[in-house]
Amino acid sequence: MKRREAGLLVSLAVASGLAVREWRKNQQFAKQVKKQSEDRLVKGITEVQDDAGDVSSSTKG
C-alpha cells in the first residue's frame, strides 16, 4: 500500500468517526426536543382539562 493510500484511509476513518459522533449527538438532541415537546403538550392538555372543570373559569357562563 502506498503512503498516500494509507493516508487517505486514515483520513476516511477519522472522518467516519466524526460523522458517527455528530449523528449520535443529533439523535440525542432530537430525542430531547421530542420529549420536551411531549411534556409541553401534556402540560397544556392538563391545564385545559383543569380549566374546563373550574367553575370560576371566565369561559363558563
mmCIF file of C-alpha atoms in Angstrom:
data_model
loop_
_atom_site.group_PDB
_atom_site.id
_atom_site.type_symbol
_atom_site.label_atom_id
_atom_site.label_comp_id
_atom_site.label_asym_id
_atom_site.label_seq_id
_atom_site.Cartn_x
_atom_site.Cartn_y
_atom_site.Cartn_z
ATOM 1 C CA MET A 1 0.000 0.000 0.000
ATOM 2 C CA LYS A 2 1.363 3.356 -0.909
ATOM 3 C CA ARG A 3 1.843 6.048 1.674
ATOM 4 C CA ARG A 4 -0.753 8.254 0.057
ATOM 5 C CA GLU A 5 -3.337 5.460 0.071
ATOM 6 C CA ALA A 6 -2.660 4.799 3.737
ATOM 7 C CA GLY A 7 -3.113 8.492 4.494
ATOM 8 C CA LEU A 8 -6.406 8.549 2.627
ATOM 9 C CA LEU A 9 -7.644 5.509 4.548
ATOM 10 C CA VAL A 10 -6.702 7.116 7.855
ATOM 11 C CA SER A 11 -8.457 10.325 6.844
ATOM 12 C CA LEU A 12 -11.538 8.367 5.855
ATOM 13 C CA ALA A 13 -11.559 6.509 9.178
ATOM 14 C CA VAL A 14 -11.244 9.747 11.140
ATOM 15 C CA ALA A 15 -13.980 11.442 9.113
ATOM 16 C CA SER A 16 -16.262 8.432 9.578
ATOM 17 C CA GLY A 17 -15.682 8.504 13.327
ATOM 18 C CA LEU A 18 -16.511 12.202 13.471
ATOM 19 C CA ALA A 19 -19.624 11.677 11.376
ATOM 20 C CA VAL A 20 -20.855 8.922 13.681
ATOM 21 C CA ARG A 21 -20.240 11.077 16.739
ATOM 22 C CA GLU A 22 -22.163 14.002 15.213
ATOM 23 C CA TRP A 23 -25.001 11.679 14.193
ATOM 24 C CA ARG A 24 -25.271 10.391 17.772
ATOM 25 C CA LYS A 25 -25.325 13.938 19.131
ATOM 26 C CA ASN A 26 -28.073 14.841 16.656
ATOM 27 C CA GLN A 27 -30.069 11.755 17.657
ATOM 28 C CA GLN A 28 -29.800 12.676 21.343
ATOM 29 C CA PHE A 29 -30.820 16.269 20.604
ATOM 30 C CA ALA A 30 -33.816 15.137 18.553
ATOM 31 C CA LYS A 31 -34.886 12.784 21.342
ATOM 32 C CA GLN A 32 -34.568 15.591 23.902
ATOM 33 C CA VAL A 33 -36.615 18.013 21.776
ATOM 34 C CA LYS A 34 -39.295 15.366 21.235
ATOM 35 C CA LYS A 35 -39.542 14.700 24.975
ATOM 36 C CA GLN A 36 -39.764 18.418 25.778
ATOM 37 C CA SER A 37 -42.484 18.859 23.148
ATOM 38 C CA GLU A 38 -44.452 15.930 24.531
ATOM 39 C CA ASP A 39 -44.089 17.271 28.077
ATOM 40 C CA ARG A 40 -45.363 20.706 26.994
ATOM 41 C CA LEU A 41 -48.285 19.119 25.179
ATOM 42 C CA VAL A 42 -49.256 17.029 28.206
ATOM 43 C CA LYS A 43 -48.945 20.085 30.454
ATOM 44 C CA GLY A 44 -51.135 22.115 28.097
ATOM 45 C CA ILE A 45 -53.784 19.404 27.925
ATOM 46 C CA THR A 46 -53.763 19.083 31.703
ATOM 47 C CA GLU A 47 -54.227 22.842 32.095
ATOM 48 C CA VAL A 48 -57.126 22.846 29.642
ATOM 49 C CA GLN A 49 -58.764 19.960 31.481
ATOM 50 C CA ASP A 50 -58.264 21.736 34.805
ATOM 51 C CA ASP A 51 -59.776 24.934 33.388
ATOM 52 C CA ALA A 52 -62.729 23.009 31.986
ATOM 53 C CA GLY A 53 -63.543 21.648 35.422
ATOM 54 C CA ASP A 54 -63.109 25.007 37.162
ATOM 55 C CA VAL A 55 -66.448 26.703 37.849
ATOM 56 C CA SER A 56 -64.749 30.069 38.237
ATOM 57 C CA SER A 57 -63.414 29.933 34.700
ATOM 58 C CA SER A 58 -64.155 33.032 32.666
ATOM 59 C CA THR A 59 -65.256 30.934 29.694
ATOM 60 C CA LYS A 60 -68.175 29.459 31.625
ATOM 61 C CA GLY A 61 -71.371 31.336 31.818
#
